[in-house]
XYZ file of C-alpha atoms in Angstrom:
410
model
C 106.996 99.065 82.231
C 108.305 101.519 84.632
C 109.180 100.273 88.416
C 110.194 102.142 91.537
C 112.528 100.507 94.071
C 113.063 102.233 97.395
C 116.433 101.423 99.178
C 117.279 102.655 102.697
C 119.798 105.620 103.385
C 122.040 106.361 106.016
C 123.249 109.719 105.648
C 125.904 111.287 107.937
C 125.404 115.088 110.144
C 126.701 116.903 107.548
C 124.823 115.153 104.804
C 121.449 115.200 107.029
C 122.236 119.258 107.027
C 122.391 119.439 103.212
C 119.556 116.753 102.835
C 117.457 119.484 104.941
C 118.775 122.482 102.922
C 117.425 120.863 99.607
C 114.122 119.748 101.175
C 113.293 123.364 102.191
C 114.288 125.290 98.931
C 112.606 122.969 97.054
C 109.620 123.441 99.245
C 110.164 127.225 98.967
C 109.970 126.955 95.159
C 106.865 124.880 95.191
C 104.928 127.532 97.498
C 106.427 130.801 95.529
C 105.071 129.260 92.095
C 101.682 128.121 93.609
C 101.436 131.222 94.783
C 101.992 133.058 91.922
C 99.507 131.418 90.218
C 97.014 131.386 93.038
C 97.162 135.230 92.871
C 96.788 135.172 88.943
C 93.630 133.443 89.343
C 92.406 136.006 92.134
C 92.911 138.674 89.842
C 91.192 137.215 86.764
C 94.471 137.043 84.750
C 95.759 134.270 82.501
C 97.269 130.874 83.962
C 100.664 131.278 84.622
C 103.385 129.022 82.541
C 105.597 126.672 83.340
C 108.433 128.914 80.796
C 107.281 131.871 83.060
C 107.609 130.381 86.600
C 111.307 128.833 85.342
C 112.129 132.295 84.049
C 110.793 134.004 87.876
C 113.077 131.200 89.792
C 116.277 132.222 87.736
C 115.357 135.853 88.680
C 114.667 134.973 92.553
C 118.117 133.360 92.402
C 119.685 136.720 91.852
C 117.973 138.701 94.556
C 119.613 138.796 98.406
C 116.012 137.264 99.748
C 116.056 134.089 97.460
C 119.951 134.115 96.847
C 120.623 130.797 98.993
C 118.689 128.798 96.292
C 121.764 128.787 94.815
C 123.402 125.926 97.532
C 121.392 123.327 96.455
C 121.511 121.649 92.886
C 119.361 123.370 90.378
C 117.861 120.339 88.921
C 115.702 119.762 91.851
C 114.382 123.261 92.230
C 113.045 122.738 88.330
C 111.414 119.207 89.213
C 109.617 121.274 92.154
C 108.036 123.003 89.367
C 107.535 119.809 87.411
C 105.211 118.522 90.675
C 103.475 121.808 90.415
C 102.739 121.199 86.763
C 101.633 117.433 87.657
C 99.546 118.432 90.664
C 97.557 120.946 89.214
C 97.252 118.471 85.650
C 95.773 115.961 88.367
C 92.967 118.438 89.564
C 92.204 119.081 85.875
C 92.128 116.333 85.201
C 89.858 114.674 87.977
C 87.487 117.715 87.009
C 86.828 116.629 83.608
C 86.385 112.860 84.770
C 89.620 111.465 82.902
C 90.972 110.385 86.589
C 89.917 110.136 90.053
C 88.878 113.751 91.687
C 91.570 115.076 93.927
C 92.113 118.467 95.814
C 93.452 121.302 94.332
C 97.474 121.954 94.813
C 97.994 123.015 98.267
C 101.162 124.349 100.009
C 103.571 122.456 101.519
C 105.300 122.950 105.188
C 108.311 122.089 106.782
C 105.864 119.120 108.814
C 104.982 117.633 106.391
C 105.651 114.270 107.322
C 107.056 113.438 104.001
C 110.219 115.357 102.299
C 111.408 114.493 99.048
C 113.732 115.872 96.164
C 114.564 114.457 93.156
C 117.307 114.002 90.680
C 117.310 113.501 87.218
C 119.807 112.489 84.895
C 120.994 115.838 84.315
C 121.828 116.346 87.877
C 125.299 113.936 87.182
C 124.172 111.518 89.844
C 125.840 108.259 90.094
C 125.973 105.126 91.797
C 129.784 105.299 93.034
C 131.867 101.711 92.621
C 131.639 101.622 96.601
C 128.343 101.407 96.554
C 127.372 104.963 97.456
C 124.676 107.255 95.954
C 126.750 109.956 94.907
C 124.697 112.912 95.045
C 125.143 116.637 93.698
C 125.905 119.303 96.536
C 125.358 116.379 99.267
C 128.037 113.840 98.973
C 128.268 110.057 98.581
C 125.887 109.051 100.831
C 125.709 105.274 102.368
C 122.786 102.997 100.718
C 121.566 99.419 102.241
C 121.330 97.568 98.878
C 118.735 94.511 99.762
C 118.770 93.735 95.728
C 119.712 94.246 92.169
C 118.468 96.796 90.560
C 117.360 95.387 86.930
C 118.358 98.097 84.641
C 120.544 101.430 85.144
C 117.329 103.988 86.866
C 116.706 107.417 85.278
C 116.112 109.028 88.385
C 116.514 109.305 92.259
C 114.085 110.371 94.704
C 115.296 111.088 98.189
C 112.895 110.727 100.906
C 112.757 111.014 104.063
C 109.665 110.181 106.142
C 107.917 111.021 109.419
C 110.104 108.052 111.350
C 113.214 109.904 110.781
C 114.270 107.211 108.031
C 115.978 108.593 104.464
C 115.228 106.689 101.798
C 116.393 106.370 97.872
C 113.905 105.574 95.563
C 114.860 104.777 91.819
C 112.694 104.373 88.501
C 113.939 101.426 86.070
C 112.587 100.735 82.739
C 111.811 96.742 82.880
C 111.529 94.665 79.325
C 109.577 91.086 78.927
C 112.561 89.011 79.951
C 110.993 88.067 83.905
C 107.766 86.995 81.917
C 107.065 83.554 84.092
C 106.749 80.181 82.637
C 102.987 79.420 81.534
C 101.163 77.588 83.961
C 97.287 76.211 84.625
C 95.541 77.254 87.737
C 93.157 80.305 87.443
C 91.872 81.678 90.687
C 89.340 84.084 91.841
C 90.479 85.908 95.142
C 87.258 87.136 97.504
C 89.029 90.131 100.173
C 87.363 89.969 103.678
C 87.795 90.811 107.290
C 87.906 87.235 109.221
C 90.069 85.645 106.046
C 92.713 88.393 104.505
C 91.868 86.672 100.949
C 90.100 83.549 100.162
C 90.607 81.505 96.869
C 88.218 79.774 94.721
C 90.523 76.317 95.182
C 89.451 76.485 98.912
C 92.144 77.931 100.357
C 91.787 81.008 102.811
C 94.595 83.052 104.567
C 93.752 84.596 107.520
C 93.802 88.128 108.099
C 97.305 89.571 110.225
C 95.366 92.090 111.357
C 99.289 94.304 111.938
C 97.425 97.050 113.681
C 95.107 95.331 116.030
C 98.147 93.481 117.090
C 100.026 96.779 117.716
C 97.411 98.851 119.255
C 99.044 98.256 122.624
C 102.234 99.904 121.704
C 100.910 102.443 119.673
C 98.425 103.788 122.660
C 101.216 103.796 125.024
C 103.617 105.788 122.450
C 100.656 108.036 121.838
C 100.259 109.156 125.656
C 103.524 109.948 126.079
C 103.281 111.975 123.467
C 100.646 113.959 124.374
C 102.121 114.545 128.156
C 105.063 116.385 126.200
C 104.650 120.302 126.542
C 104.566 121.451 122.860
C 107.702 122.956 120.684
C 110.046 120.564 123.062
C 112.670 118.421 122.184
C 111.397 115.650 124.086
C 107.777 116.004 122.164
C 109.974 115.884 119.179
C 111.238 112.611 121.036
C 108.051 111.184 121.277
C 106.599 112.294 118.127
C 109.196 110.316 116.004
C 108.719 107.070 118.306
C 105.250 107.334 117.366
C 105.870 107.722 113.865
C 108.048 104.762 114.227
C 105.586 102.075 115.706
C 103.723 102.937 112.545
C 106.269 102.505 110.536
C 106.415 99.180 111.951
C 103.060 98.003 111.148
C 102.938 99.398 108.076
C 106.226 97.855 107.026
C 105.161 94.682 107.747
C 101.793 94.793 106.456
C 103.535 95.800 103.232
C 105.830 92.679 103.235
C 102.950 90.494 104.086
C 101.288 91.647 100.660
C 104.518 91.256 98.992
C 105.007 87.548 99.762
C 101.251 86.452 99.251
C 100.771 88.556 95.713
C 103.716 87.328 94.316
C 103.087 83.204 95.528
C 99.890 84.373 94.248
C 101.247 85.293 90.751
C 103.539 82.077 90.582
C 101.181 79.560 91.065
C 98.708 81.117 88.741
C 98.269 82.267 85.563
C 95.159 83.913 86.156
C 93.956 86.026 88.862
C 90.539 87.745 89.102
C 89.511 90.077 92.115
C 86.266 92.300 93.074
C 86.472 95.817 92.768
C 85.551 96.846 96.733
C 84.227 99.898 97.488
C 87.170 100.703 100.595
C 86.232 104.328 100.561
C 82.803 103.479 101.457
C 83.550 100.861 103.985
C 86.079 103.169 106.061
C 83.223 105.498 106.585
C 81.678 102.903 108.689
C 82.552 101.152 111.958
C 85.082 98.571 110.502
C 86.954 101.564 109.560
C 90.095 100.369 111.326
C 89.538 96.742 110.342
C 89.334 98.118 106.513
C 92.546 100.102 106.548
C 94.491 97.479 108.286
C 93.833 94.828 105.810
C 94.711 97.437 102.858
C 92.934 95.598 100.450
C 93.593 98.491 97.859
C 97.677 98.501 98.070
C 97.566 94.546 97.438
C 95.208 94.494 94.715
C 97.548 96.921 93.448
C 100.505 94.927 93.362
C 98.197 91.854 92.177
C 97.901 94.131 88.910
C 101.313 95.451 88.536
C 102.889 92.077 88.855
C 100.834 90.420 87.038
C 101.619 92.509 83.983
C 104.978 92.467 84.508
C 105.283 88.631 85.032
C 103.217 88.108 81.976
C 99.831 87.034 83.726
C 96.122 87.827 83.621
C 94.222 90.031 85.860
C 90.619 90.266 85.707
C 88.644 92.924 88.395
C 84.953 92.257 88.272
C 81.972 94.857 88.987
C 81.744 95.755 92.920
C 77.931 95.114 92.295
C 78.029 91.612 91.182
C 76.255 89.287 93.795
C 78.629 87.010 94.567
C 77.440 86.154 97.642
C 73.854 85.659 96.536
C 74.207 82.798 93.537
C 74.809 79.128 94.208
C 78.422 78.902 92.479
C 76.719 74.995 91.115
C 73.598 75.706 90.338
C 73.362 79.582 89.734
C 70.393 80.352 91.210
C 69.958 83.579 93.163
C 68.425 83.374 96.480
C 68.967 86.975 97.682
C 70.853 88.887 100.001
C 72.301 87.031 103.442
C 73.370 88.403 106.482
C 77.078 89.042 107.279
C 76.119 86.118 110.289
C 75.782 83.351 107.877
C 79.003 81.956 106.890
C 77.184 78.572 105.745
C 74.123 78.467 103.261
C 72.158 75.741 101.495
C 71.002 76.341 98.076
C 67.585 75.832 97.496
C 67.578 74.438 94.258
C 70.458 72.180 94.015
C 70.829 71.224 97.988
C 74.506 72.267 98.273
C 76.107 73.042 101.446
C 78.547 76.131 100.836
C 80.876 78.311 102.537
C 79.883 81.372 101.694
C 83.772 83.320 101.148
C 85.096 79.957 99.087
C 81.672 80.385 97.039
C 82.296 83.931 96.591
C 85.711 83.331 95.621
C 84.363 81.017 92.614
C 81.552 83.695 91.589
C 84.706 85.811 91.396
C 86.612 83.721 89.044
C 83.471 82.217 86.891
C 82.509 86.272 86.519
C 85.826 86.824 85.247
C 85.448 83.521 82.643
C 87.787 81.281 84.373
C 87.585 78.353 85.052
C 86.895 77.019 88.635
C 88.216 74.010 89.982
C 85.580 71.565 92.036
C 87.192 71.488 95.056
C 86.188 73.911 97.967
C 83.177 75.217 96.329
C 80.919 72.529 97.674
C 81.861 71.892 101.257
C 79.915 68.524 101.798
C 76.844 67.106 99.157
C 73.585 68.552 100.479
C 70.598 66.124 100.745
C 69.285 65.802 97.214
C 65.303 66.644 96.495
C 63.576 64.108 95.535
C 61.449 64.104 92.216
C 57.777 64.300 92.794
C 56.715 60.653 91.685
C 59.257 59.577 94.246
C 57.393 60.560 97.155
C 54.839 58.842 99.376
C 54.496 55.431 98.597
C 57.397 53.813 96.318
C 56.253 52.117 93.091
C 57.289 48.849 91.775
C 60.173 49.145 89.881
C 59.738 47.294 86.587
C 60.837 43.756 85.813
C 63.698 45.369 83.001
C 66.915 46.245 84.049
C 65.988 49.868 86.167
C 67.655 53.156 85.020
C 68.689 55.134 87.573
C 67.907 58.926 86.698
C 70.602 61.026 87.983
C 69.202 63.996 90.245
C 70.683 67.107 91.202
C 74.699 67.784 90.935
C 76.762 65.439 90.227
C 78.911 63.646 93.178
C 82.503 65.305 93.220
């Protein structure tokens, strides 16, 4: 499988200045082919190639106006039209139902507040034996290495983001040699609010809740901001000190999801989750609560990693009532209230919490197997059988037998 690693850059002036140069002609290139096509479509005439918009950028090379596309390496200027190609592929795509709907290809702008470019092989890119990202028409630029990279990467994307921050990301082709040992546990994972995750064994972690905690900082940054008279430097200032508190939180939200999917995937061989329906949550009022917990980016990495580790991931149907069926029994009682965090089944007269009962619906709807503990929180009173109530018969002379009622003691 292919994986992307993302290192951190730290360009010099000069390198910052050519960084900037190749940002904006590859934007440049992006708009004049969408463009062209865009005006195709207007006037009713076939869709435009990807041979014909290659052929029109080696023209527009040659003319005074388009002339300095000539400063920056080539090979990025043809992967502009290669994101062109993918973008509009998407949209296509999403309108024939073979992938998610998305928006038609759009023009890009200089604030954007991401810039990439990227190099292929065929751009002679190299890491340098100093450790530098040698690239074409920029230099060797300096690279924060924070790990190995597992095989030699096919290309280089260099990004920089709306904090100001420059960052090389590579694609590696990964083979079945980090395949984990096998193991036994098999867990089903219920995603909440109050608890980030809780597990079918009983455990729950509770929710970091990164941008609640920042929201202090982040009003006071966004203030500032807005007392700075527009188009000056010091709004400029402000605007990237805002971009960097949420940098911040999102960087560490992203490590927190890290760490607990992959302890996750080590202890467990299997892992099943609930498909959520985020986009309809963040239309409601825990909107913010929703987005900070990013429940989509970590099941994410859940599925990823398990693949590439060599375990099982199982995502159930958003409309399975997990919450409604007695994880003993499996009886359906109906819908509860978001209020009721304890419930007593009816039929078998066990006292659950209702996330770690969840959790098990999770796994048993996935075919796993659930362990006992931390499904039943404490044994329920047990009914009694009908020709045990009232007044108690005489048990007979022979040794009794004692019929067994309800679940089971744990």
């Amino acid at each position: 499988m292919q994986l992307r690693y993302s290192f951190r850059l730290y360009p010099t002036a000069g390198q910052r200045a050519a960084l900037a140069r190749a940002f904006g002609c590859a934007r440049v290139v992006f708009n004049d082919a969408l463009r062209v096509r865009e005006e195709a479509r207007r006037a009713g005439l076939a869709f435009v190639t990807s041979a014909e918009l290659s052929r029109n950028l080696t023209a527009s090379k040659k003319t005074p106006e388009r002339a300095w596309l000539g400063e920056v390496s080539a090979v990025i200027l043809q992967q502009s039209l290669r994101d062109l190609d993918t973008a509009y592929r998407n949209f296509f795509d999403g309108l024939k139902g073979k992938r998610p709907r998305t928006g038609a290809p759009r023009f890009k702008s200089k604030r954007d507040s991401r810039q990439s470019v990227r190099f292929t092989a065929n751009a002679a890119w190299r890491i340098t034996p100093g450790g530098k990202l040698r690239l074409p028409k920029v230099g060797d630029v300096p690279v924060r290495w924070s790990r190995t990279l597992p095989s030699t990467p096919s290309t280089v994307t260099v990004v920089k983001d709306a904090a100001g921050r420059y960052f090389a990301s590579f694609v590696v082709e990964t083979d079945a040699s980090e395949v984990l040992p096998q193991t036994t546990p098999e867990i089903g994972i219920d995603l909440g609010l109050r608890h980030f995750a809780v597990l079918s064994d009983g455990r729950k972690v509770d929710s970091p809740r990164f941008l609640r905690r920042a929201e202090k900082r982040l009003k006071k940054a966004q203030r500032e901001l807005s007392r700075k008279e527009k188009g000056s430097s010091n709004r400029n200032k402000a605007r990237i000190r805002v971009a960097r508190a949420h940098a911040r939180v999102a960087d560490a939200r992203r490590e927190f999801h890290h760490q607990l999917s992959t302890k996750l995937i080590r202890e467990n061989q299997a892992i099943a989750v609930e498909d959520l329906a985020v986009k309809g949550l963040a239309r409601t009022h825990l909107a913010k609560s929703v987005h900070d917990a990013g429940w989509s980016a970590f099941v994410t990495m859940l599925e990823y990693k398990t693949a590439r580790y060599g375990r099982a991931f199982h995502r159930i149907g958003r409309f399975e009532p997990t919450s409604q069926v007695c994880s003993h029994c499996g009886v359906k009682d109906g819908p509860k209230p978001l209020n009721v965090r304890m419930w007593t089944c009816g039929a078998c007269g066990a006292v659950l919490d209702r996330d770690i009962n969840a959790a098990a619906n999770v796994a048993k709807a996935a075919g796993l197997a659930v362990p006992a503990c931390g499904v039943q929180v404490r044994p329920g009173p047990v009914p009694a059988q009908r020709s045990e109530t009232g007044t108690h018969q005489e048990l007979p002379t022979a040794s009794p037998r004692r019929e067994q009622i309800g679940i089971p003691g744990l």
